[in-house]
XYZ file of C-alpha atoms in Angstrom:
735
model
C 0.000 0.000 0.000
C 1.219 3.490 -0.806
C 1.935 5.644 2.248
C 0.288 8.804 1.084
C 1.794 12.197 1.929
C -0.399 14.852 3.475
C -1.567 17.881 1.459
C 1.009 20.017 3.226
C 3.800 17.526 2.511
C 2.768 17.317 -1.145
C 3.213 21.077 -1.372
C 6.431 21.476 0.621
C 8.208 18.408 -0.787
C 6.833 18.806 -4.307
C 5.551 15.224 -4.301
C 3.375 16.033 -7.308
C 6.472 16.174 -9.519
C 6.827 12.391 -9.199
C 3.412 12.141 -10.837
C 4.371 14.301 -13.805
C 2.674 17.469 -12.512
C 4.714 20.655 -12.889
C 4.993 23.370 -10.270
C 2.849 25.771 -12.277
C 0.198 23.119 -12.901
C 0.043 22.217 -9.219
C -0.244 25.870 -8.252
C -2.969 26.451 -10.844
C -4.917 23.400 -9.652
C -4.603 24.512 -6.036
C -5.673 28.048 -6.844
C -8.777 26.922 -8.716
C -9.623 24.381 -6.018
C -9.268 26.989 -3.268
C -7.357 24.665 -0.938
C -4.489 22.191 -0.940
C -5.441 18.968 -2.745
C -4.911 15.621 -1.060
C -2.900 12.795 -2.618
C -5.905 11.252 -4.393
C -6.870 14.572 -5.901
C -3.340 15.275 -7.116
C -3.305 11.783 -8.605
C -6.499 12.512 -10.495
C -4.976 15.742 -11.713
C -1.888 13.859 -12.840
C -3.886 11.437 -14.955
C -6.427 13.873 -16.343
C -3.898 16.627 -17.045
C -1.500 14.276 -18.792
C -1.029 14.818 -22.508
C -2.615 11.417 -23.118
C -5.931 12.570 -21.602
C -6.001 16.362 -21.894
C -4.122 16.964 -25.166
C -2.713 20.109 -23.566
C 0.014 20.526 -26.205
C -1.797 19.006 -29.143
C -5.311 20.438 -28.658
C -4.604 23.717 -30.474
C -3.333 21.716 -33.431
C -6.070 19.095 -33.380
C -8.615 21.891 -33.676
C -7.244 22.631 -37.142
C -8.295 19.211 -38.448
C -11.245 19.036 -40.815
C -13.834 16.814 -39.108
C -17.173 17.033 -40.902
C -18.921 16.257 -44.142
C -22.377 14.990 -45.070
C -21.470 11.388 -44.214
C -20.077 12.024 -40.716
C -22.624 11.238 -38.005
C -20.274 11.594 -35.045
C -16.767 13.023 -35.118
C -13.953 13.380 -32.552
C -14.842 13.573 -28.860
C -16.511 10.223 -28.283
C -15.096 6.714 -28.035
C -14.974 6.456 -31.828
C -16.223 8.268 -34.916
C -19.253 7.185 -36.935
C -19.770 7.480 -40.701
C -22.939 6.774 -42.674
C -22.613 4.073 -45.382
C -26.231 3.802 -46.528
C -28.994 1.226 -46.010
C -29.366 2.506 -42.424
C -25.874 1.267 -41.587
C -22.861 3.074 -40.223
C -19.187 2.245 -39.887
C -17.453 3.072 -36.597
C -13.689 3.235 -36.313
C -10.794 4.549 -34.318
C -7.084 3.953 -33.836
C -4.988 4.222 -30.707
C -1.312 3.979 -29.885
C 0.228 1.784 -27.180
C 3.850 2.694 -27.750
C 5.200 3.141 -24.252
C 3.629 -0.009 -22.766
C 4.811 -2.059 -25.745
C 8.365 -0.797 -25.296
C 8.644 -2.240 -21.787
C 6.209 -5.196 -21.928
C 5.755 -5.920 -25.651
C 3.240 -8.775 -25.377
C 0.884 -7.138 -22.883
C 1.450 -3.675 -24.316
C 0.349 -4.768 -27.769
C -2.429 -7.032 -26.506
C -4.022 -4.393 -24.305
C -3.712 -1.863 -27.117
C -5.960 -4.125 -29.151
C -8.326 -4.670 -26.230
C -8.656 -0.963 -25.524
C -9.500 0.019 -29.070
C -12.100 -2.752 -29.333
C -13.891 -1.362 -26.260
C -13.973 2.076 -27.862
C -15.910 0.570 -30.760
C -18.575 -1.371 -28.878
C -19.016 1.498 -26.420
C -20.712 3.277 -29.333
C -23.011 0.280 -29.832
C -21.189 -1.155 -32.848
C -20.159 -4.755 -33.365
C -16.374 -4.915 -33.867
C -15.727 -6.625 -37.199
C -12.055 -6.036 -37.977
C -8.744 -4.945 -36.483
C -5.651 -3.527 -38.168
C -2.297 -2.431 -36.868
C 0.575 -0.152 -37.749
C 3.964 -1.088 -36.334
C 7.407 0.468 -36.459
C 10.617 -1.075 -35.160
C 14.330 -0.421 -35.335
C 16.159 -1.819 -38.348
C 19.004 -3.295 -36.327
C 17.941 -6.890 -35.790
C 19.560 -7.414 -32.415
C 18.317 -10.113 -30.078
C 16.373 -7.486 -28.133
C 14.744 -6.054 -31.233
C 13.797 -9.492 -32.539
C 12.268 -10.295 -29.137
C 10.353 -7.027 -29.254
C 8.999 -7.724 -32.737
C 8.094 -11.300 -31.877
C 6.245 -10.375 -28.690
C 4.370 -7.425 -30.141
C 3.121 -9.601 -32.988
C 2.305 -12.373 -30.521
C 0.364 -9.935 -28.334
C -1.712 -8.639 -31.229
C -2.440 -12.145 -32.441
C -3.020 -13.558 -28.981
C -5.664 -11.002 -28.079
C -7.339 -10.600 -31.474
C -7.445 -14.293 -32.299
C -8.878 -15.177 -28.897
C -11.660 -12.629 -29.000
C -12.819 -13.599 -32.466
C -12.209 -10.394 -34.356
C -10.112 -10.786 -37.515
C -6.880 -8.842 -37.910
C -7.270 -8.050 -41.585
C -4.490 -5.627 -42.431
C -1.840 -3.182 -41.376
C 1.750 -2.290 -42.021
C 5.240 -2.705 -40.566
C 8.173 -0.411 -41.111
C 11.769 -0.627 -39.954
C 13.999 2.369 -39.324
C 16.780 3.268 -36.930
C 14.554 6.060 -35.606
C 12.386 3.467 -33.808
C 15.185 1.385 -32.283
C 14.462 2.641 -28.745
C 10.860 3.699 -29.268
C 8.786 1.160 -31.214
C 5.378 2.226 -32.430
C 2.381 -0.030 -31.829
C -0.807 1.484 -33.217
C -4.042 -0.501 -33.322
C -7.226 0.259 -35.217
C -10.645 -1.329 -34.852
C -13.666 -1.102 -37.138
C -17.278 -1.793 -36.229
C -20.593 -1.847 -38.030
C -23.957 -0.859 -36.583
C -27.411 0.440 -37.355
C -27.525 4.225 -37.249
C -30.430 4.096 -34.793
C -28.347 2.276 -32.154
C -25.650 4.907 -31.582
C -24.622 5.417 -27.942
C -22.636 8.253 -26.400
C -20.434 8.340 -23.322
C -22.404 10.635 -21.026
C -23.798 10.516 -17.494
C -26.958 12.622 -17.502
C -30.082 12.799 -15.356
C -29.897 13.523 -11.622
C -30.274 10.299 -9.651
C -29.444 7.982 -12.533
C -27.183 5.096 -11.605
C -23.494 4.690 -12.393
C -22.740 1.025 -12.989
C -19.276 -0.513 -13.005
C -18.981 -3.591 -15.245
C -16.286 -6.125 -16.046
C -12.970 -7.195 -14.596
C -12.074 -6.432 -11.019
C -9.754 -3.501 -10.444
C -6.169 -4.372 -9.641
C -2.869 -2.607 -9.316
C -1.908 -3.065 -12.954
C -1.426 -0.050 -15.185
C -1.639 2.479 -12.365
C -1.292 5.982 -13.758
C -0.485 4.629 -17.218
C -1.709 7.867 -18.802
C 1.096 9.808 -17.133
C 3.552 7.050 -18.040
C 2.499 7.414 -21.689
C 3.142 11.155 -21.469
C 6.806 11.017 -20.532
C 9.971 9.986 -22.291
C 12.307 7.069 -21.541
C 15.844 7.029 -20.208
C 18.399 4.230 -20.513
C 19.556 5.024 -16.988
C 16.159 4.513 -15.414
C 14.405 1.201 -15.090
C 11.274 0.805 -17.131
C 8.017 1.265 -15.242
C 6.474 -2.148 -15.842
C 3.824 -1.551 -13.185
C 2.312 1.016 -15.559
C 1.523 -1.713 -18.101
C -1.854 -3.418 -17.993
C -2.534 -7.147 -18.276
C -5.229 -8.235 -20.708
C -7.774 -11.054 -20.718
C -9.356 -11.458 -24.164
C -11.843 -14.054 -22.979
C -13.210 -11.565 -20.444
C -13.359 -8.952 -23.206
C -15.400 -11.266 -25.414
C -18.007 -11.618 -22.661
C -17.942 -7.900 -22.025
C -18.430 -7.128 -25.716
C -21.414 -9.419 -26.087
C -23.022 -8.246 -22.852
C -22.642 -4.540 -23.598
C -24.019 -4.941 -27.110
C -27.015 -6.803 -25.701
C -27.629 -3.973 -23.232
C -27.416 -1.513 -26.104
C -30.055 -3.362 -28.069
C -32.414 -4.552 -25.314
C -32.250 -1.521 -23.053
C -31.610 1.258 -25.518
C -34.042 3.652 -23.821
C -32.682 2.933 -20.318
C -28.992 3.139 -21.184
C -28.079 6.814 -20.856
C -24.405 6.408 -21.702
C -21.489 4.000 -21.805
C -17.744 4.477 -21.907
C -14.615 2.370 -21.805
C -12.247 2.690 -18.842
C -9.134 3.390 -20.876
C -6.299 5.810 -20.137
C -6.499 7.079 -16.549
C -9.011 4.340 -15.779
C -12.083 5.021 -13.666
C -11.431 8.723 -13.220
C -11.290 9.524 -16.939
C -14.375 7.540 -17.888
C -16.500 8.876 -15.028
C -15.337 12.504 -15.133
C -15.644 12.680 -18.909
C -19.138 11.184 -18.832
C -20.214 13.755 -16.234
C -18.553 16.579 -18.122
C -20.316 15.757 -21.404
C -23.666 16.045 -19.618
C -22.710 19.079 -17.515
C -23.520 17.036 -14.426
C -21.955 16.108 -11.104
C -21.223 12.606 -9.821
C -20.697 10.735 -6.569
C -19.100 7.292 -6.371
C -18.477 5.012 -3.388
C -15.137 3.326 -3.966
C -15.885 0.586 -1.436
C -18.369 -0.770 -3.990
C -15.795 -1.097 -6.780
C -14.919 -4.789 -7.381
C -11.258 -5.118 -6.381
C -8.797 -7.844 -7.196
C -6.307 -6.962 -4.475
C -6.771 -6.032 -0.808
C -6.258 -2.636 0.755
C -6.279 -0.634 -2.455
C -6.200 3.099 -1.866
C -8.503 5.609 -3.591
C -5.483 6.723 -5.631
C -4.922 3.170 -6.868
C -8.585 2.400 -7.500
C -9.161 5.541 -9.518
C -5.947 5.433 -11.565
C -5.691 1.705 -12.177
C -5.897 0.863 -15.868
C -6.966 -2.742 -15.371
C -8.432 -3.963 -18.626
C -11.886 -5.144 -19.686
C -13.913 -2.625 -17.674
C -16.779 -0.362 -18.723
C -18.800 2.339 -17.002
C -22.503 2.748 -17.689
C -25.073 5.361 -16.774
C -28.511 3.777 -16.433
C -31.904 5.317 -15.858
C -32.894 5.165 -12.164
C -35.175 2.233 -11.414
C -33.874 0.070 -14.270
C -30.671 -1.076 -12.610
C -31.818 -4.544 -11.579
C -32.598 -5.860 -15.057
C -29.290 -4.666 -16.423
C -27.331 -6.083 -13.490
C -29.084 -9.415 -14.033
C -28.065 -9.376 -17.685
C -24.408 -8.974 -16.776
C -24.757 -11.673 -14.118
C -25.965 -14.053 -16.830
C -22.625 -13.493 -18.592
C -20.755 -14.152 -15.349
C -19.507 -10.558 -15.167
C -19.155 -8.335 -12.129
C -21.585 -5.441 -12.325
C -22.409 -3.107 -9.440
C -24.099 0.216 -8.900
C -21.203 2.306 -7.588
C -22.621 5.817 -7.729
C -25.138 8.196 -9.152
C -25.453 11.404 -11.150
C -25.645 14.544 -8.975
C -27.162 17.943 -9.394
C -24.461 20.581 -9.602
C -20.980 19.984 -10.942
C -18.928 18.378 -8.157
C -16.963 15.168 -8.532
C -17.152 13.373 -5.179
C -15.525 10.124 -4.111
C -16.234 8.242 -0.873
C -13.943 5.659 0.701
C -14.490 3.957 4.053
C -17.213 6.485 4.807
C -15.028 9.528 4.182
C -14.995 12.011 1.347
C -11.605 11.543 -0.337
C -12.237 13.802 -3.315
C -14.528 16.766 -3.793
C -13.583 18.888 -6.769
C -15.403 20.436 -9.731
C -15.722 18.065 -12.690
C -14.466 20.757 -15.036
C -11.227 21.027 -13.064
C -10.414 17.549 -14.316
C -11.760 17.769 -17.844
C -12.045 21.299 -19.219
C -10.040 23.704 -17.066
C -6.766 22.179 -18.126
C -4.105 24.570 -19.406
C -3.131 24.330 -23.045
C 0.359 25.044 -24.261
C 1.827 26.133 -27.519
C 5.495 26.082 -28.310
C 7.015 28.602 -30.657
C 7.729 26.352 -33.641
C 11.178 26.297 -35.150
C 12.053 24.827 -38.517
C 14.762 22.161 -38.086
C 18.093 22.918 -39.702
C 17.878 19.804 -41.848
C 14.832 21.380 -43.521
C 16.326 24.859 -43.755
C 19.360 23.479 -45.531
C 18.292 20.220 -47.194
C 20.815 17.889 -48.780
C 21.206 18.067 -52.568
C 18.897 15.897 -54.631
C 20.051 12.305 -54.667
C 21.167 10.994 -58.062
C 21.328 7.200 -58.104
C 23.599 5.018 -60.152
C 21.973 1.852 -61.460
C 24.491 -0.022 -63.553
C 23.006 -3.485 -63.027
C 19.243 -3.338 -62.796
C 18.857 -7.007 -61.811
C 21.368 -6.811 -58.967
C 19.776 -3.595 -57.717
C 16.338 -5.172 -57.834
C 17.467 -8.195 -55.824
C 19.089 -5.971 -53.197
C 15.977 -3.805 -53.007
C 13.661 -6.783 -52.507
C 15.789 -7.926 -49.568
C 15.326 -4.653 -47.680
C 13.110 -5.252 -44.612
C 10.797 -2.412 -45.649
C 10.246 -3.950 -49.099
C 10.346 -7.677 -48.328
C 7.118 -9.579 -47.744
C 5.678 -9.297 -44.232
C 3.918 -12.633 -44.554
C 5.969 -14.137 -41.716
C 4.394 -11.555 -39.386
C 0.770 -11.224 -40.477
C 0.361 -14.986 -40.989
C 0.294 -15.189 -37.182
C -3.032 -13.361 -37.133
C -6.434 -14.881 -37.827
C -7.745 -12.776 -40.693
C -10.873 -14.742 -41.554
C -12.797 -15.342 -38.355
C -16.374 -13.966 -38.717
C -16.081 -15.061 -42.418
C -16.520 -11.564 -43.847
C -12.977 -11.007 -45.097
C -12.967 -10.747 -48.889
C -9.405 -9.495 -49.398
C -6.768 -10.867 -47.026
C -3.597 -9.138 -45.727
C -0.784 -8.616 -48.193
C -2.523 -6.377 -50.720
C -3.169 -2.656 -50.869
C -6.048 -2.790 -48.386
C -8.192 -5.365 -46.668
C -11.812 -5.709 -47.753
C -14.654 -7.001 -45.592
C -18.240 -7.364 -46.684
C -21.095 -5.726 -44.797
C -23.577 -8.428 -43.968
C -27.158 -8.092 -45.220
C -26.088 -5.566 -47.862
C -24.317 -5.517 -51.239
C -21.614 -3.324 -49.732
C -18.068 -3.888 -48.595
C -15.548 -1.806 -46.689
C -11.905 -1.374 -47.624
C -9.571 -0.729 -44.688
C -5.922 0.170 -44.329
C -3.310 1.917 -42.230
C -0.432 3.982 -43.570
C 2.487 5.909 -42.149
C 5.706 7.245 -43.610
C 8.054 8.740 -41.017
C 10.999 8.977 -43.398
C 9.116 11.334 -45.713
C 7.868 13.459 -42.814
C 11.451 13.666 -41.623
C 12.267 15.309 -44.962
C 9.160 17.523 -45.068
C 6.456 17.265 -42.372
C 3.752 19.076 -44.347
C 4.242 17.290 -47.655
C 4.928 13.988 -45.902
C 1.690 14.334 -43.945
C -0.273 14.959 -47.117
C 1.410 12.010 -48.853
C 0.477 9.681 -46.000
C -3.206 10.523 -46.471
C -2.894 10.341 -50.259
C -1.263 6.924 -50.091
C -3.949 5.623 -47.768
C -6.588 6.808 -50.250
C -4.611 5.335 -53.148
C -4.577 1.956 -51.438
C -8.345 2.000 -51.019
C -8.954 3.121 -54.597
C -6.842 0.185 -55.804
C -9.462 -2.156 -54.310
C -12.364 -0.279 -55.928
C -13.353 1.724 -52.834
C -14.354 5.351 -52.405
C -12.386 6.769 -49.431
C -14.754 7.883 -46.641
C -12.844 9.217 -43.627
C -9.755 8.751 -41.509
C -8.652 8.090 -37.962
C -5.127 8.838 -36.788
C -2.412 8.167 -34.237
C -0.048 11.121 -34.048
C 3.321 9.746 -32.917
C 5.940 12.425 -32.183
C 8.683 13.389 -29.758
C 8.631 15.970 -26.968
C 6.209 18.766 -28.012
C 7.916 21.325 -25.763
C 10.816 21.259 -28.201
C 10.335 23.914 -30.902
C 11.444 21.603 -33.699
C 9.082 18.805 -32.649
C 6.212 21.281 -32.361
C 7.031 22.502 -35.856
C 6.845 18.924 -37.153
C 3.506 18.388 -35.412
C 1.944 21.591 -36.675
C 3.241 21.304 -40.224
C 2.228 17.699 -40.644
C -1.268 18.547 -39.380
C -1.408 21.214 -42.066
C -0.532 18.633 -44.722
C -2.978 16.078 -43.374
C -5.799 18.626 -43.364
C -5.101 19.712 -46.932
C -5.141 16.127 -48.137
C -8.280 15.248 -46.165
C -10.121 18.092 -47.849
C -8.786 17.082 -51.259
C -9.992 13.489 -50.882
C -13.154 14.358 -48.915
C -11.995 12.218 -45.981
C -12.534 14.088 -42.683
C -10.814 13.108 -39.431
C -13.458 11.407 -37.273
C -11.338 10.048 -34.415
C -7.808 9.353 -33.254
C -5.261 9.901 -30.542
C -1.939 11.534 -29.825
C 1.237 9.825 -28.640
C 3.939 12.348 -27.781
C 7.204 12.036 -25.865
C 8.398 9.115 -27.983
C 11.971 9.816 -26.953
C 14.784 8.021 -25.203
C 17.516 10.107 -23.648
C 16.117 13.136 -25.499
C 16.403 11.501 -28.937
C 13.029 11.280 -30.631
C 11.452 9.249 -33.410
C 10.693 10.521 -36.859
C 7.399 12.425 -36.880
C 5.051 9.561 -37.699
C 1.338 10.190 -37.990
C -0.467 6.949 -38.714
C -3.504 7.291 -40.926
C -6.230 4.662 -40.742
C -8.681 5.030 -43.596
C -11.966 3.340 -44.475
C -13.521 3.251 -47.927
C -16.857 2.082 -49.294
C -17.461 -0.407 -52.100
C -21.068 -0.337 -53.302
C -20.736 -3.194 -55.785
C -19.103 -6.390 -54.553
C -18.312 -7.411 -58.133
C -16.006 -4.406 -58.509
C -13.577 -5.481 -55.776
C -10.078 -5.582 -57.257
C -6.897 -7.158 -55.934
C -3.254 -6.588 -56.760
C -2.203 -10.019 -58.048
C -1.727 -10.600 -61.769
C -4.611 -12.855 -62.794
C -3.551 -14.506 -66.031
C -1.055 -14.317 -68.889
C -1.897 -11.992 -71.740
C -3.298 -9.053 -69.765
C -2.004 -5.624 -70.728
C 0.087 -3.928 -68.046
C -0.356 -0.166 -67.630
C 1.636 2.312 -65.590
C -0.822 5.095 -64.708
C 0.562 8.475 -63.661
C 3.713 10.245 -64.787
C 7.118 9.057 -63.560
C 9.880 11.526 -62.696
C 13.356 11.353 -61.202
C 12.134 11.281 -57.600
C 14.643 9.503 -55.390
C 14.932 11.636 -52.236
C 13.591 9.566 -49.352
C 13.314 6.491 -51.568
C 14.245 2.906 -50.849
C 16.839 3.185 -53.610
C 18.455 6.098 -51.779
C 18.578 4.052 -48.582
C 20.020 1.095 -50.487
C 22.827 3.154 -51.993
C 23.552 5.615 -49.150
C 22.217 4.006 -45.967
C 19.868 6.923 -45.212
C 17.248 9.350 -46.436
C 17.893 12.987 -47.308
C 16.899 15.837 -49.600
C 13.625 17.483 -50.534
C 10.461 15.591 -51.402
C 9.716 15.887 -55.101
C 7.136 14.401 -57.420
C 3.947 15.036 -55.446
C 0.911 17.162 -56.295
C -2.350 16.754 -54.366
C -4.576 17.888 -57.223
C -2.879 15.629 -59.757
C -3.025 12.690 -57.361
C -6.756 13.216 -56.784
C -7.468 13.290 -60.526
C -5.470 10.111 -61.068
C -7.266 8.319 -58.251
C -10.652 9.387 -59.609
C -9.803 8.080 -63.084
C -8.535 4.752 -61.743
C -11.596 4.285 -59.535
C -13.825 4.986 -62.540
C -12.048 2.333 -64.626
C -12.243 -0.230 -61.813
C -15.930 0.409 -61.228
C -16.561 -0.066 -64.957
C -15.065 -3.563 -64.571
C -12.218 -2.745 -66.947
C -9.350 -3.643 -64.587
C -8.199 -7.149 -63.650
C -5.517 -6.126 -61.122
C -4.575 -2.851 -59.455
C -1.714 -1.857 -57.220
C -0.455 1.478 -55.974
C 3.204 2.423 -56.309
C 4.925 3.307 -53.057
C 8.146 2.030 -51.454
C 10.430 0.657 -54.151
C 8.418 2.224 -56.969
C 7.514 0.278 -60.104
C 10.194 -2.323 -59.411
C 8.699 -3.461 -56.110
C 5.108 -3.183 -57.360
C 5.633 -5.546 -60.307
C 7.227 -8.201 -58.090
C 4.448 -7.877 -55.504
C 1.825 -8.296 -58.232
C 3.548 -11.230 -59.883
C 4.687 -13.137 -56.809
C 1.247 -14.341 -55.753
C 0.593 -16.501 -58.841
C 3.976 -16.633 -60.558
C 3.217 -14.331 -63.481
C 5.871 -12.009 -64.867
C 5.892 -9.309 -67.488
C 7.378 -8.814 -70.948
C 7.519 -5.415 -72.593
C 9.292 -2.185 -73.368
C 9.226 1.116 -71.517
C 10.726 4.534 -72.082
C 11.759 4.658 -68.418
C 15.410 4.391 -67.503
C 16.638 1.646 -65.231
C 16.930 4.178 -62.406
C 13.351 5.358 -62.962
C 12.278 1.744 -62.451
C 12.976 2.514 -58.757
C 11.722 6.110 -58.703
C 9.095 6.842 -56.040
C 7.092 9.523 -57.794
C 3.776 9.727 -55.938
C 0.282 9.196 -57.301
C 0.894 6.212 -59.577
C -0.726 2.811 -60.105
C -0.017 -0.358 -62.035
C -3.164 -1.788 -63.594
C -3.787 -4.815 -65.791
C -6.472 -4.918 -68.453
C -7.795 -7.601 -70.742
C -6.972 -6.796 -74.388
C -10.670 -6.717 -75.252
C -11.136 -3.811 -72.832
C -8.128 -1.776 -73.957
C -10.025 0.960 -75.806
C -12.671 1.404 -73.112
C -9.991 1.471 -70.405
C -7.920 4.138 -72.124
C -11.074 6.193 -72.677
C -11.920 5.939 -68.982
C -8.502 7.326 -68.041
C -9.151 10.458 -70.128
C -6.348 12.999 -69.683
C -4.582 10.990 -66.967
C -1.011 10.159 -68.059
C -0.515 6.449 -68.747
C 1.693 4.075 -70.661
C 1.319 0.434 -71.555
C 4.601 -1.098 -70.436
C 4.034 -4.724 -71.284
C 1.961 -7.868 -71.052
C 1.699 -10.428 -68.303
C 3.437 -13.688 -69.033
C 4.024 -16.921 -67.156
C 7.177 -17.014 -65.024
C 9.422 -14.644 -66.999
C 10.373 -11.016 -66.398
C 11.723 -9.405 -69.554
C 11.613 -5.604 -69.556
C 13.512 -3.376 -71.947
C 14.329 0.021 -70.442
C 15.719 3.022 -72.260
C 19.229 2.127 -71.149
C 19.209 -1.472 -69.891
C 17.342 -4.748 -70.081
C 16.009 -6.807 -67.166
C 15.712 -10.541 -67.783
C 15.064 -13.034 -64.998
C 12.525 -15.478 -63.626
C 9.696 -14.336 -61.362
C 10.337 -17.365 -59.174
C 13.849 -16.111 -58.440
C 12.602 -12.656 -57.455
C 9.771 -14.137 -55.431
C 12.163 -16.224 -53.367
C 14.146 -13.148 -52.356
C 10.999 -11.127 -51.702
C 9.294 -13.751 -49.558
C 12.266 -15.033 -47.553
C 14.331 -11.933 -46.790
C 12.536 -10.682 -43.680
C 11.820 -14.140 -42.306
C 15.561 -14.891 -42.442
C 16.399 -11.611 -40.702
C 14.064 -12.422 -37.834
C 15.382 -15.938 -37.153
C-alpha cells in the first residue's frame, strides 16, 4: 500500500512532480480548487492533465483538423467516430497507440492496445468486425529487437485471435529512428445500425453509475502519465504502468454490452470504456459531457487486491472494464443481464445535481472537486515552432547510379521495408467472422457488410521517413497513399482516424513537425473528402532526449457499393495488358533506392501534387468500377520495381515489354501512380476511362518470366527467383 503524503507535505516536498505534474500546474490546480489537494486529488490531476488525456500541447493543433462532411454522423470527442454508409448502416472506427507499454512489456502492451480500441468501438453500440495495426521497429535486428517484434506480434495475435475479431491488415516499417521507441498502433472497425448509436455521457440527476467487467487491480496504475513522458536508458522501465489483458473476459464484455445496447436502448443513458487514466477519466468525462456532477463510493468497486487506496482504485488501468449510466429504477434488469454473462456489475454511484466530482472511501470524502477542473479547465500550451536545420538546408537531390538493374532489384527486394511481411501477419487470424474478402498482403483489406451488397476497404499507412524530410508534404502524402490503397481495391475513401506519434512537443522543432504535418494532413483530407473522425496523440516518444521521426499513422476506411467491382493486386492470367498510370519523374529523395545506396534518407520531397493525385485516383476508380481492370496496385516504397514483383509473386506471373523509363526510374518513387492490368478486349474502353490521366502500356503479363527493356538497360530473370528473395528476406532476418 502506498503511504500517502499529506496535502502540506505534497506542497512542501513537491511530491506532485513524481506524478508528472509541474509546479505551475500544481499551483494552478490549487488556486482553482481553493485549498491544498490531497494525494488522491493530485493523482487525479496527474492522470487527467497528462497529454494522453487532456491533449494540452496538441489540442490547439487538433482543432485545425477538418472533421465534418455529409457522411459524418459523429466526429472526434466520443469513443470512436461514426460514418454513414447507406442502407441505415454506419461504420465506426478509431485507432490508438500503445507505444510506451509495448516498449517495456511488448506482449501485454500490444495485446491491451488491441483490447482498448475494441472497447472504444462497442461502447458506441457497434459490433467490432475487424482490427488492423501499424507497427514500427528499429532496423538493427539485435536479439532485443527481434524479441520485441516477436512479442508485439504475438500480443496482437493472442488477443485478437482469442476474441474472435479478424486482424485483416496493417503495415510494418523498420527504421533506426524506432530502435528505442517502437510504435504499436491498433485500429478497430465496427458496423452498426444508425439508430443504435450510444454516447459516453452521465446525464439525469439520480441515474445510476454502474461498473462492469474485470475487477480492479494494481496493474497499469497511472499509465496515462507514463504514456506522457519519455524514456531514459539510466532509469528502469516502469512495468507496473503496463496493464494485463484477458481477451476471454473482453469477449463476454463485448457481447453483454451490445445486448444492453439493443435490449435496453431507452434505459442506457451512456457507456464508456475505462481506458487511459481508468475510472477517473471515464467517469469525469461522462459527467462533463452532460454538464452534471457525480458521486461514487469506492468501497463498492470490485477489487482484485486487498487494501487498495482511492489513488490506486481511480488510476488503475486494469483492462476489460466499462462504465454505464442507467436510468434510475432500471438497474436490476441490467445487473441481471451482466450476471448471466458471469460478469461483475455493481451500482457504484449516481449522477448529482451541480458539478462536483465526489468520491467516498471507508465512509469519508476523499475527493470533492469540480468536474471541469479535471476535464475542461486544463491549461493548453503552444510552443514557438522552429524549422529544423535539416529542412532549412536540405541535402542536394540524390542521383542514383543503377548499372546493373537485376542486382539492384534483388538488393531492393531484400530490404526489410520492401520484403514480404507474410511471416508476421500470418500469425493473425484474418478470416474469423467469415466476412474477409481481401486478405492481408494487398493494398487494403476488404470485408463485406452483412445483409447488404456493400463492402468496406480498410488500411493503415504511415511514412516517417518522408515526414522527416518535409512534415507538411509527408503528412499529405500519407493521407494520399492511404486513399490510393483504397482506390486500388475499388473503394471510395470515406474518412480517416489517426495516431499522431511524435517526440517531446515542448521542443520547438518537434512542435514545428507536429503543426506542419497537421497542415498537410488537413489539406489532403479536404482534397480526398476524408474528414478526421477520431484518433489519438502519442507524444514524448523519446529516449535520452532523442526522438522518433514524426510519424502520424492514418487509418482510412472506404466504401465499395458493388461487390463485383472489388479488385486485388495479383496478376490474374497471362496476356493481360500492363499499364503504368501516372507520370514518372526522377524522384529519389527519401526512396528505398536512396537508402540502399547511401544508408539513409535525405533531400527534398519531389514528385507530389495533391490535385494531380486526386485526378489520377478518380480516373482509376472509374475504370475499376466499370469492370475494366483485372488487377490494381499502388506504387509506393520501391516504386515500379517493387510493385511488379508484388503483383507477380502471388501466382507466378511475370511481365514482358518495353518502356521509355530508364533503369533508375524503375525505382523512382514519384507519388500518385498505379499499375493496372487490363484484358486486351477492354483496352479501348480502359484508355477512354482514363481520359487525360497520363498512362503508358509497359508490357503484357506472361508466365514465369520477367523481360523488360528500359531506355538504357534490359532486365531478364525469372519471377520465381525474385519471389524467393521477396518472400524469404525478412523471415531470415528475424530468425
